[in-house]
Structures are given as structure tokens and as C-alpha cells.
Amino acid sequence: MKQHDLLILGGAANTGWHLVQHARRQGLRVACMVRAGRDTQALAAAGVTILHGDAFNLNDCQNAIAAAAAPLLISLLGGKNAEGRRVDEIGNINAIHAAQQASHACRFVLLTSLGCDEQWSRLSPAAQAALGEALQAKTRAEQHLRRSQLDWLIVRPGGLTHQAATGHYVIEDETTAAPDSCDYLPRADAALALLQLALCSDNSRKTITVLGKK
């Protein structure tokens, strides 16, 4: 299979689908690993290579990474299956292991969430109660990625909405504040920020928060 520019895990819906559209508009050759049974018609129509696989299976992750042969992997994996296993943790850790074992160099970009790890205290008690399980799973995936030898980037968006894209967002890294920001942003804007940050080599081994523009 020919080399792709980008492999996306979790690209079949929501923020991942917006990421696919942004990447294709920029002319990137995109592959997506998609679970069996998911509707892939929109992805195929967008010119995306479909690689069937389940992130709960390490071999599937290894096969997808090898088949895509992409120098950039972006994971938006989230949620849990019918048995209550969270792909936020297990699937992402499998993908991290697979990327480390790949025969080609692979930059790994992980989308998590505002409130992970040291940001927990920024959340309201209500948000902590509602999101705690997911954020803990995402935090463990972040920690696993930081311990790896990969060229990695962690992107933490604020609360995601289905509102129309604005084309604007605010970046907050370890050294900058974002006084003109709000905690919510449209998924399309989060996806645009994610792609632009992923394509910037200056963001190696950083954790960056993306917030909405007031």
C-alpha cells in the first residue's frame, strides 16, 4: 500500500470526522482505522483509505500503522464498549505500543480533554463528577505516551459543541495564559487546531490546551 500522510484513529464521527475533512481539504493522504460495522461511506467518498481494526486489539493497531505507513498518527479514541472497557485508556495504550514497534518513525498526537492530570482542579465539582471516569482513563493514556520514546504531542480541547465552526480558537501551553478564551469550542474548530498543531514540528513532546474564542 502506498504511504499516507496521516493515520487517524477515531475518524468516523464527531471531531474525528471534522479532522478528516480538514486534512483532505489540505490535500493530505488520509487513512482511518475503523471498527467493523461502522458506516464508512462518508470516509470513502472523501477519499480516505479504510483500514478495518479495533483499538482494543494490539495486532489490529500494529497492522493499521504498518499498512498506512504514515509519519503522523492522530488518535481521537474515546468512550467505552458494551463491557465497560474504556478505549480512552486501553485503545490508546495499544496504539502507543504499536507506534513504538513500527518499522517507520511515527509522530503520535493524542487528543484528550481539558481537566486531565494536573488540570483536574480547573473543573467544577459537577464536571468532575460527570467526567471523572473518562478523564482518569485519558490521563493514564497521556502518562503512558509521555513515558514513551515517541515524538509525541498531547492536545486537550475544552468542552466540545456541535455549533458551527468559527475558524478561531485560543492556544494555551505551559507558558501562556488565555485571557480571551472560554472553555467551550465547536468540534470543527477543535479539529482544525488539532491538525495545525500536529503538523507543526515545534510542538514535539508538549501538552497544549485548545479553548474557544470569546
PDB file of C-alpha atoms in Angstrom:
ATOM      1  CA  MET A   1       0.000   0.000   0.000  1.00  0.00           C
ATOM      2  CA  LYS A   2       1.221   3.496  -0.790  1.00  0.00           C
ATOM      3  CA  GLN A   3       2.338   5.726   2.015  1.00  0.00           C
ATOM      4  CA  HIS A   4      -0.202   8.059   3.566  1.00  0.00           C
ATOM      5  CA  ASP A   5       0.448  11.389   5.225  1.00  0.00           C
ATOM      6  CA  LEU A   6      -1.817  10.743   8.185  1.00  0.00           C
ATOM      7  CA  LEU A   7      -3.415   7.837  10.026  1.00  0.00           C
ATOM      8  CA  ILE A   8      -6.425   8.710  12.166  1.00  0.00           C
ATOM      9  CA  LEU A   9      -7.827   6.542  14.942  1.00  0.00           C
ATOM     10  CA  GLY A  10     -11.375   7.610  15.745  1.00  0.00           C
ATOM     11  CA  GLY A  11     -12.083   9.435  12.495  1.00  0.00           C
ATOM     12  CA  ALA A  12     -15.529   8.070  11.672  1.00  0.00           C
ATOM     13  CA  ALA A  13     -17.594  10.601  13.619  1.00  0.00           C
ATOM     14  CA  ASN A  14     -17.711  13.854  15.593  1.00  0.00           C
ATOM     15  CA  THR A  15     -14.364  15.658  15.968  1.00  0.00           C
ATOM     16  CA  GLY A  16     -12.594  12.905  14.042  1.00  0.00           C
ATOM     17  CA  TRP A  17     -14.813  13.398  11.014  1.00  0.00           C
ATOM     18  CA  HIS A  18     -14.101  17.146  11.082  1.00  0.00           C
ATOM     19  CA  LEU A  19     -10.384  16.300  11.237  1.00  0.00           C
ATOM     20  CA  VAL A  20     -10.733  14.076   8.166  1.00  0.00           C
ATOM     21  CA  GLN A  21     -12.402  16.887   6.241  1.00  0.00           C
ATOM     22  CA  HIS A  22      -9.764  19.465   7.222  1.00  0.00           C
ATOM     23  CA  ALA A  23      -6.950  17.080   6.283  1.00  0.00           C
ATOM     24  CA  ARG A  24      -8.448  16.220   2.924  1.00  0.00           C
ATOM     25  CA  ARG A  25      -9.027  19.893   2.097  1.00  0.00           C
ATOM     26  CA  GLN A  26      -5.295  20.400   2.658  1.00  0.00           C
ATOM     27  CA  GLY A  27      -4.539  17.595   0.220  1.00  0.00           C
ATOM     28  CA  LEU A  28      -3.269  15.121   2.805  1.00  0.00           C
ATOM     29  CA  ARG A  29      -3.459  11.414   2.044  1.00  0.00           C
ATOM     30  CA  VAL A  30      -5.508  10.037   4.926  1.00  0.00           C
ATOM     31  CA  ALA A  31      -6.106   6.547   6.266  1.00  0.00           C
ATOM     32  CA  CYS A  32      -8.507   5.724   9.099  1.00  0.00           C
ATOM     33  CA  MET A  33      -8.697   2.641  11.258  1.00  0.00           C
ATOM     34  CA  VAL A  34     -12.403   1.885  11.710  1.00  0.00           C
ATOM     35  CA  ARG A  35     -14.176  -0.845  13.643  1.00  0.00           C
ATOM     36  CA  ALA A  36     -16.151  -3.415  11.703  1.00  0.00           C
ATOM     37  CA  GLY A  37     -19.779  -2.428  11.392  1.00  0.00           C
ATOM     38  CA  ARG A  38     -19.178   1.330  11.324  1.00  0.00           C
ATOM     39  CA  ASP A  39     -20.595   3.261   8.390  1.00  0.00           C
ATOM     40  CA  THR A  40     -17.627   4.213   6.205  1.00  0.00           C
ATOM     41  CA  GLN A  41     -19.457   5.616   3.183  1.00  0.00           C
ATOM     42  CA  ALA A  42     -18.638   9.238   4.025  1.00  0.00           C
ATOM     43  CA  LEU A  43     -14.983   8.409   4.639  1.00  0.00           C
ATOM     44  CA  ALA A  44     -14.705   6.535   1.351  1.00  0.00           C
ATOM     45  CA  ALA A  45     -16.416   9.379  -0.507  1.00  0.00           C
ATOM     46  CA  ALA A  46     -13.868  11.769   0.999  1.00  0.00           C
ATOM     47  CA  GLY A  47     -11.022   9.705  -0.497  1.00  0.00           C
ATOM     48  CA  VAL A  48      -9.930   8.111   2.768  1.00  0.00           C
ATOM     49  CA  THR A  49      -8.322   4.667   2.903  1.00  0.00           C
ATOM     50  CA  ILE A  50     -10.344   2.464   5.244  1.00  0.00           C
ATOM     51  CA  LEU A  51      -8.378   0.085   7.467  1.00  0.00           C
ATOM     52  CA  HIS A  52     -10.634  -2.194   9.484  1.00  0.00           C
ATOM     53  CA  GLY A  53      -9.489  -2.787  13.033  1.00  0.00           C
ATOM     54  CA  ASP A  54     -10.355  -2.494  16.710  1.00  0.00           C
ATOM     55  CA  ALA A  55      -8.109  -0.480  19.021  1.00  0.00           C
ATOM     56  CA  PHE A  56      -8.792  -2.954  21.823  1.00  0.00           C
ATOM     57  CA  ASN A  57      -6.680  -5.371  19.768  1.00  0.00           C
ATOM     58  CA  LEU A  58      -2.940  -4.625  19.698  1.00  0.00           C
ATOM     59  CA  ASN A  59      -2.430  -6.588  16.478  1.00  0.00           C
ATOM     60  CA  ASP A  60      -5.074  -4.511  14.719  1.00  0.00           C
ATOM     61  CA  CYS A  61      -3.245  -1.339  15.742  1.00  0.00           C
ATOM     62  CA  GLN A  62       0.053  -2.759  14.524  1.00  0.00           C
ATOM     63  CA  ASN A  63      -1.464  -3.802  11.197  1.00  0.00           C
ATOM     64  CA  ALA A  64      -3.107  -0.418  10.628  1.00  0.00           C
ATOM     65  CA  ILE A  65       0.073   1.508  11.374  1.00  0.00           C
ATOM     66  CA  ALA A  66       2.087  -0.733   9.066  1.00  0.00           C
ATOM     67  CA  ALA A  67      -0.495  -0.544   6.271  1.00  0.00           C
ATOM     68  CA  ALA A  68      -0.874   3.246   6.422  1.00  0.00           C
ATOM     69  CA  ALA A  69       2.899   3.805   6.608  1.00  0.00           C
ATOM     70  CA  ALA A  70       2.136   7.356   7.720  1.00  0.00           C
ATOM     71  CA  PRO A  71       4.661   9.533   9.554  1.00  0.00           C
ATOM     72  CA  LEU A  72       1.829  11.095  11.587  1.00  0.00           C
ATOM     73  CA  LEU A  73      -0.776   9.324  13.718  1.00  0.00           C
ATOM     74  CA  ILE A  74      -3.599  11.214  15.428  1.00  0.00           C
ATOM     75  CA  SER A  75      -5.740   9.383  17.963  1.00  0.00           C
ATOM     76  CA  LEU A  76      -9.154  10.688  19.000  1.00  0.00           C
ATOM     77  CA  LEU A  77     -10.210   7.417  20.618  1.00  0.00           C
ATOM     78  CA  GLY A  78     -12.751   7.823  23.399  1.00  0.00           C
ATOM     79  CA  GLY A  79     -15.700   6.211  25.116  1.00  0.00           C
ATOM     80  CA  LYS A  80     -16.282   2.654  26.273  1.00  0.00           C
ATOM     81  CA  ASN A  81     -17.630  -0.550  24.823  1.00  0.00           C
ATOM     82  CA  ALA A  82     -20.593  -2.651  25.938  1.00  0.00           C
ATOM     83  CA  GLU A  83     -18.433  -4.374  28.551  1.00  0.00           C
ATOM     84  CA  GLY A  84     -17.440  -1.035  30.075  1.00  0.00           C
ATOM     85  CA  ARG A  85     -13.830  -1.106  28.842  1.00  0.00           C
ATOM     86  CA  ARG A  86     -12.618   2.385  28.022  1.00  0.00           C
ATOM     87  CA  VAL A  87     -10.869   2.804  24.685  1.00  0.00           C
ATOM     88  CA  ASP A  88      -9.574   6.141  26.032  1.00  0.00           C
ATOM     89  CA  GLU A  89      -7.054   4.115  28.025  1.00  0.00           C
ATOM     90  CA  ILE A  90      -6.770   0.612  26.600  1.00  0.00           C
ATOM     91  CA  GLY A  91      -7.077   1.501  22.936  1.00  0.00           C
ATOM     92  CA  ASN A  92      -4.744   4.454  23.124  1.00  0.00           C
ATOM     93  CA  ILE A  93      -2.134   2.483  25.041  1.00  0.00           C
ATOM     94  CA  ASN A  94      -2.336  -0.275  22.427  1.00  0.00           C
ATOM     95  CA  ALA A  95      -1.843   2.331  19.696  1.00  0.00           C
ATOM     96  CA  ILE A  96       1.141   3.810  21.554  1.00  0.00           C
ATOM     97  CA  HIS A  97       2.752   0.380  21.875  1.00  0.00           C
ATOM     98  CA  ALA A  98       2.122  -0.307  18.189  1.00  0.00           C
ATOM     99  CA  ALA A  99       3.620   3.026  17.137  1.00  0.00           C
ATOM    100  CA  GLN A 100       6.754   2.321  19.155  1.00  0.00           C
ATOM    101  CA  GLN A 101       7.121  -1.042  17.432  1.00  0.00           C
ATOM    102  CA  ALA A 102       6.549   0.313  13.926  1.00  0.00           C
ATOM    103  CA  SER A 103       9.294  -0.056  11.323  1.00  0.00           C
ATOM    104  CA  HIS A 104       8.975   3.622  10.390  1.00  0.00           C
ATOM    105  CA  ALA A 105       9.218   6.771  12.521  1.00  0.00           C
ATOM    106  CA  CYS A 106       5.777   7.843  13.695  1.00  0.00           C
ATOM    107  CA  ARG A 107       4.782  11.086  15.415  1.00  0.00           C
ATOM    108  CA  PHE A 108       1.936  10.349  17.839  1.00  0.00           C
ATOM    109  CA  VAL A 109      -0.660  13.039  18.561  1.00  0.00           C
ATOM    110  CA  LEU A 110      -3.205  12.265  21.269  1.00  0.00           C
ATOM    111  CA  LEU A 111      -6.439  14.196  21.739  1.00  0.00           C
ATOM    112  CA  THR A 112      -7.626  14.068  25.363  1.00  0.00           C
ATOM    113  CA  SER A 113      -9.508  16.766  27.275  1.00  0.00           C
ATOM    114  CA  LEU A 114      -9.290  19.826  29.440  1.00  0.00           C
ATOM    115  CA  GLY A 115      -9.200  18.590  33.025  1.00  0.00           C
ATOM    116  CA  CYS A 116      -6.767  15.722  32.583  1.00  0.00           C
ATOM    117  CA  ASP A 117      -3.975  15.152  35.069  1.00  0.00           C
ATOM    118  CA  GLU A 118      -2.756  18.428  36.634  1.00  0.00           C
ATOM    119  CA  GLN A 119      -5.759  20.334  35.205  1.00  0.00           C
ATOM    120  CA  TRP A 120      -8.277  18.393  37.299  1.00  0.00           C
ATOM    121  CA  SER A 121      -8.649  21.274  39.773  1.00  0.00           C
ATOM    122  CA  ARG A 122      -9.768  23.600  36.961  1.00  0.00           C
ATOM    123  CA  LEU A 123     -13.045  21.726  36.646  1.00  0.00           C
ATOM    124  CA  SER A 124     -16.175  22.419  38.634  1.00  0.00           C
ATOM    125  CA  PRO A 125     -17.365  19.732  41.080  1.00  0.00           C
ATOM    126  CA  ALA A 126     -20.225  18.949  38.689  1.00  0.00           C
ATOM    127  CA  ALA A 127     -17.828  18.445  35.774  1.00  0.00           C
ATOM    128  CA  GLN A 128     -15.545  16.296  37.919  1.00  0.00           C
ATOM    129  CA  ALA A 129     -18.476  14.085  38.889  1.00  0.00           C
ATOM    130  CA  ALA A 130     -19.691  13.749  35.309  1.00  0.00           C
ATOM    131  CA  LEU A 131     -16.347  13.317  33.568  1.00  0.00           C
ATOM    132  CA  GLY A 132     -14.127  11.771  36.219  1.00  0.00           C
ATOM    133  CA  GLU A 133     -14.004   8.219  34.857  1.00  0.00           C
ATOM    134  CA  ALA A 134     -13.235   9.339  31.303  1.00  0.00           C
ATOM    135  CA  LEU A 135     -10.649  11.899  32.380  1.00  0.00           C
ATOM    136  CA  GLN A 136      -8.837   9.373  34.554  1.00  0.00           C
ATOM    137  CA  ALA A 137      -8.664   6.964  31.612  1.00  0.00           C
ATOM    138  CA  LYS A 138      -7.384   9.707  29.306  1.00  0.00           C
ATOM    139  CA  THR A 139      -4.849  10.770  31.946  1.00  0.00           C
ATOM    140  CA  ARG A 140      -3.413   7.254  32.123  1.00  0.00           C
ATOM    141  CA  ALA A 141      -3.055   7.251  28.334  1.00  0.00           C
ATOM    142  CA  GLU A 142      -1.305  10.633  28.480  1.00  0.00           C
ATOM    143  CA  GLN A 143       1.113   9.357  31.127  1.00  0.00           C
ATOM    144  CA  HIS A 144       1.879   6.279  29.052  1.00  0.00           C
ATOM    145  CA  LEU A 145       2.616   8.418  26.000  1.00  0.00           C
ATOM    146  CA  ARG A 146       4.921  10.733  27.960  1.00  0.00           C
ATOM    147  CA  ARG A 147       6.954   7.743  29.114  1.00  0.00           C
ATOM    148  CA  SER A 148       7.421   6.542  25.546  1.00  0.00           C
ATOM    149  CA  GLN A 149      10.325   7.389  23.254  1.00  0.00           C
ATOM    150  CA  LEU A 150       7.973   8.638  20.548  1.00  0.00           C
ATOM    151  CA  ASP A 151       7.812  12.141  19.125  1.00  0.00           C
ATOM    152  CA  TRP A 152       4.515  12.990  20.819  1.00  0.00           C
ATOM    153  CA  LEU A 153       2.035  15.807  21.285  1.00  0.00           C
ATOM    154  CA  ILE A 154      -0.967  15.901  23.641  1.00  0.00           C
ATOM    155  CA  VAL A 155      -3.836  18.243  22.767  1.00  0.00           C
ATOM    156  CA  ARG A 156      -6.524  18.977  25.349  1.00  0.00           C
ATOM    157  CA  PRO A 157      -9.608  20.742  23.987  1.00  0.00           C
ATOM    158  CA  GLY A 158     -12.177  22.364  26.215  1.00  0.00           C
ATOM    159  CA  GLY A 159     -15.788  21.271  26.150  1.00  0.00           C
ATOM    160  CA  LEU A 160     -16.823  20.383  22.604  1.00  0.00           C
ATOM    161  CA  THR A 161     -20.043  21.533  20.965  1.00  0.00           C
ATOM    162  CA  HIS A 162     -21.788  20.842  17.677  1.00  0.00           C
ATOM    163  CA  GLN A 163     -22.107  24.550  16.901  1.00  0.00           C
ATOM    164  CA  ALA A 164     -20.954  25.937  13.567  1.00  0.00           C
ATOM    165  CA  ALA A 165     -17.229  26.481  13.126  1.00  0.00           C
ATOM    166  CA  THR A 166     -15.873  29.962  13.772  1.00  0.00           C
ATOM    167  CA  GLY A 167     -12.364  29.385  12.421  1.00  0.00           C
ATOM    168  CA  HIS A 168     -10.964  30.781  15.665  1.00  0.00           C
ATOM    169  CA  TYR A 169      -9.561  29.216  18.808  1.00  0.00           C
ATOM    170  CA  VAL A 170      -7.115  30.008  21.620  1.00  0.00           C
ATOM    171  CA  ILE A 171      -3.933  28.037  22.344  1.00  0.00           C
ATOM    172  CA  GLU A 172      -2.755  27.665  25.916  1.00  0.00           C
ATOM    173  CA  ASP A 173       0.536  25.897  26.608  1.00  0.00           C
ATOM    174  CA  GLU A 174       2.604  25.581  29.758  1.00  0.00           C
ATOM    175  CA  THR A 175       3.926  29.142  29.484  1.00  0.00           C
ATOM    176  CA  THR A 176       0.957  31.167  28.241  1.00  0.00           C
ATOM    177  CA  ALA A 177      -2.389  32.195  29.632  1.00  0.00           C
ATOM    178  CA  ALA A 178      -5.504  32.581  27.528  1.00  0.00           C
ATOM    179  CA  PRO A 179      -7.464  35.543  28.924  1.00  0.00           C
ATOM    180  CA  ASP A 180      -9.687  35.853  25.847  1.00  0.00           C
ATOM    181  CA  SER A 181     -10.764  32.217  25.914  1.00  0.00           C
ATOM    182  CA  CYS A 182     -13.745  30.201  27.065  1.00  0.00           C
ATOM    183  CA  ASP A 183     -13.913  26.527  27.958  1.00  0.00           C
ATOM    184  CA  TYR A 184     -16.170  25.536  25.039  1.00  0.00           C
ATOM    185  CA  LEU A 185     -15.446  25.376  21.324  1.00  0.00           C
ATOM    186  CA  PRO A 186     -17.048  23.820  18.231  1.00  0.00           C
ATOM    187  CA  ARG A 187     -15.752  20.397  17.242  1.00  0.00           C
ATOM    188  CA  ALA A 188     -14.788  21.697  13.795  1.00  0.00           C
ATOM    189  CA  ASP A 189     -12.562  24.349  15.383  1.00  0.00           C
ATOM    190  CA  ALA A 190     -11.021  21.800  17.753  1.00  0.00           C
ATOM    191  CA  ALA A 191     -10.237  19.580  14.764  1.00  0.00           C
ATOM    192  CA  LEU A 192      -8.675  22.456  12.849  1.00  0.00           C
ATOM    193  CA  ALA A 193      -6.480  23.354  15.818  1.00  0.00           C
ATOM    194  CA  LEU A 194      -5.545  19.700  16.285  1.00  0.00           C
ATOM    195  CA  LEU A 195      -4.393  19.332  12.697  1.00  0.00           C
ATOM    196  CA  GLN A 196      -2.423  22.566  12.662  1.00  0.00           C
ATOM    197  CA  LEU A 197      -0.695  21.699  15.931  1.00  0.00           C
ATOM    198  CA  ALA A 198       0.034  18.154  14.736  1.00  0.00           C
ATOM    199  CA  LEU A 199       1.698  19.411  11.566  1.00  0.00           C
ATOM    200  CA  CYS A 200       3.976  21.799  13.485  1.00  0.00           C
ATOM    201  CA  SER A 201       7.261  20.122  14.392  1.00  0.00           C
ATOM    202  CA  ASP A 202       7.952  22.782  17.040  1.00  0.00           C
ATOM    203  CA  ASN A 203       5.305  21.164  19.246  1.00  0.00           C
ATOM    204  CA  SER A 204       7.265  17.998  19.947  1.00  0.00           C
ATOM    205  CA  ARG A 205       6.723  16.477  23.416  1.00  0.00           C
ATOM    206  CA  LYS A 206       4.342  19.209  24.566  1.00  0.00           C
ATOM    207  CA  THR A 207       0.902  19.320  26.159  1.00  0.00           C
ATOM    208  CA  ILE A 208      -1.288  22.049  24.696  1.00  0.00           C
ATOM    209  CA  THR A 209      -4.811  23.141  25.607  1.00  0.00           C
ATOM    210  CA  VAL A 210      -7.205  24.482  22.981  1.00  0.00           C
ATOM    211  CA  LEU A 211     -10.093  26.680  24.070  1.00  0.00           C
ATOM    212  CA  GLY A 212     -12.859  28.611  22.382  1.00  0.00           C
ATOM    213  CA  LYS A 213     -12.507  32.248  21.422  1.00  0.00           C
ATOM    214  CA  LYS A 214     -14.723  34.705  23.304  1.00  0.00           C
TER     215      LYS A 214
END
